[in-house]
Amino acid sequence: MTKNTYKEALAHPIFELIATSSKELGIESYVIGGYVRDFLLNRGKGMDIDIVAVGSGIELAQKTASLLSHKPKVQIFKTYGTAMLRAYDREIEFVGARRESYSEESRNPEVASGTLQDDQNRRDFTINALALSLNQDDYGQLLDPFGGIEDLKRKIIRTPLNPDITYSDDPLRMLRAVRFASQLNFKIERESLQAISKNRDRIKIISKERIVDELHKILRSPKPSIGFGLLHQTGLLKIILPELTALEGIDEIEGQRHKDNFWHTLEVVDNIAENTDDLWLRWAALLHDIGKAPTKKFDSKVGWTFHGHEFVGSKMVYKLFKRLRMPLNEKMKYVQKLVLMSSRPIVLAQEVTDSAVRRLIFDAGDHIEDLMTLCEADITTKNPRRFKKYHNNFKLVRRKMKEVEERDHVRNFQPPISGEEIMEIFNIRPSREIGIIKDAIKEAILEGEIPNEYEPARKYMLEKGRELGLEPVKE
Ligand code: ATP
Ligand code: MG
């Protein structure tokens, strides 16, 4: 084993305190896992720090807390033998070094206390098993029993022990492997990849919440297609998101082909990842075409069609969120809305009229910017001429949108005349006519027949009222 020290990784004052506490308790302690990995990769963020104590992690946490001037509360998780405290800007997790043994049905192992090496053995990947000593005689020394440093350099995800057993023991690790590959742009080593394919069905014992957590992290990564490609390659995607794998493939009838909507989707997600960090907009990109599988038809006159796929897709979003136990809240509605509207700007780009632009802004409301971002990401043509043309079309749409919005303010449309006012003017009670008049005013504004202003709307209302046989009692 190489003997490298990385004292600079321990510059944060918390490490001195943990070292002092360990010494006073007469136990050894180490920084391990994500913090060490991210330090070596220069991935600055590393808010969480994981500490392993060869002894009681809970006692070490309590001792450390007592040395801190703000005396933070120590959260103890007895069942797991872990403790957590917040100090400075960090969350610090303490665990006692342990050995684990697994049973078939559950990913919760039997645990017994062990050595540092035992604890490193139970870690998921070599790059996550790296530990730095907080002990006096070798402070800052790196303990790397499985060649994790080498794997960091070679950009490889590899398990410390037999991959088949590692993934079978805790199938969540399969998703973690894919997620780290996507976040770090690493390769999953061949044997690991095979073991994941072999064990993919065991993903079924993992809770939906955990699965979704990892999907979020893959979607948030710089190039999500790395992760989704690996999920697809290992067969996990078909189990987790069959709506997506259903999009794969190209059919040909009478010499006519359509594009492969699965690989197209992954390109769209990568494109959008360059323009937004918004998780839900990225979800919308991932799901924007899912309605294409169930709506696909061939018509010998027009070729392949996917009529109504946006509507069908938006309904599928609900079912998918429900199945994955994702919250059925505003975020879900947002994704549904973007999927539902995903073709609107494309249709519009072919003939940009003021009224079509007003309708688009009216229907999309505050999501209009996101919708445009989605549509621009949707351009995946490999023909440079078309690529440029489509982007230029959208630039024109955006310019027109700005113009129309500055003039007509339909983005958060408030009817210039309220229902109450209509009732008062015609001296009528709540009735169908009021809805008709209000709707007619809205339509006239969107069509550009009248401006979005009070006086013209009032005049228009009087006309409409007369058509309906209503006489104003005041003008
Ligand atoms: P990040 O916090 O960026 O997601 P991390 O590596 O810190 O990455 P955590 O989930 O915080 O991941 O876990 C901390 C450490 O615990 C990991 O580095 C790894 O050593 C170990 N670990 C976490 N989950 C597992 C698991 N399912 N199987 C084995 N070891 C795990
Ligand atoms: Mg972490």
PDB file of N, CA, C and O and ligand atoms in Angstrom, residues 34-35 37 48 50, ligand 2:
ATOM      1  N   GLY A  34     -17.099   9.906   0.539  1.00  0.00           N
ATOM      2  CA  GLY A  34     -17.309  11.013  -0.396  1.00  0.00           C
ATOM      3  C   GLY A  34     -16.397  12.215  -0.196  1.00  0.00           C
ATOM      4  O   GLY A  34     -15.901  12.792  -1.162  1.00  0.00           O
ATOM      5  N   TYR A  35     -16.139  12.560   1.073  1.00  0.00           N
ATOM      6  CA  TYR A  35     -15.313  13.743   1.318  1.00  0.00           C
ATOM      7  C   TYR A  35     -13.903  13.557   0.757  1.00  0.00           C
ATOM      8  O   TYR A  35     -13.366  14.443   0.089  1.00  0.00           O
ATOM      9  N   ARG A  37     -12.906  11.320  -1.499  1.00  0.00           N
ATOM     10  CA  ARG A  37     -13.004  11.190  -2.956  1.00  0.00           C
ATOM     11  C   ARG A  37     -13.104  12.559  -3.625  1.00  0.00           C
ATOM     12  O   ARG A  37     -12.344  12.874  -4.543  1.00  0.00           O
ATOM     13  N   ASP A  48     -20.750  17.313   3.222  1.00  0.00           N
ATOM     14  CA  ASP A  48     -20.854  16.263   4.226  1.00  0.00           C
ATOM     15  C   ASP A  48     -19.500  15.617   4.489  1.00  0.00           C
ATOM     16  O   ASP A  48     -18.703  15.441   3.579  1.00  0.00           O
ATOM     17  N   ASP A  50     -17.882  12.197   6.395  1.00  0.00           N
ATOM     18  CA  ASP A  50     -18.142  10.919   7.051  1.00  0.00           C
ATOM     19  C   ASP A  50     -16.920  10.500   7.844  1.00  0.00           C
ATOM     20  O   ASP A  50     -15.812  10.468   7.321  1.00  0.00           O
TER      21      ASP A  50
HETATM   22 MG    MG B   2     -22.028  12.071   1.238  1.00  0.00          MG
END
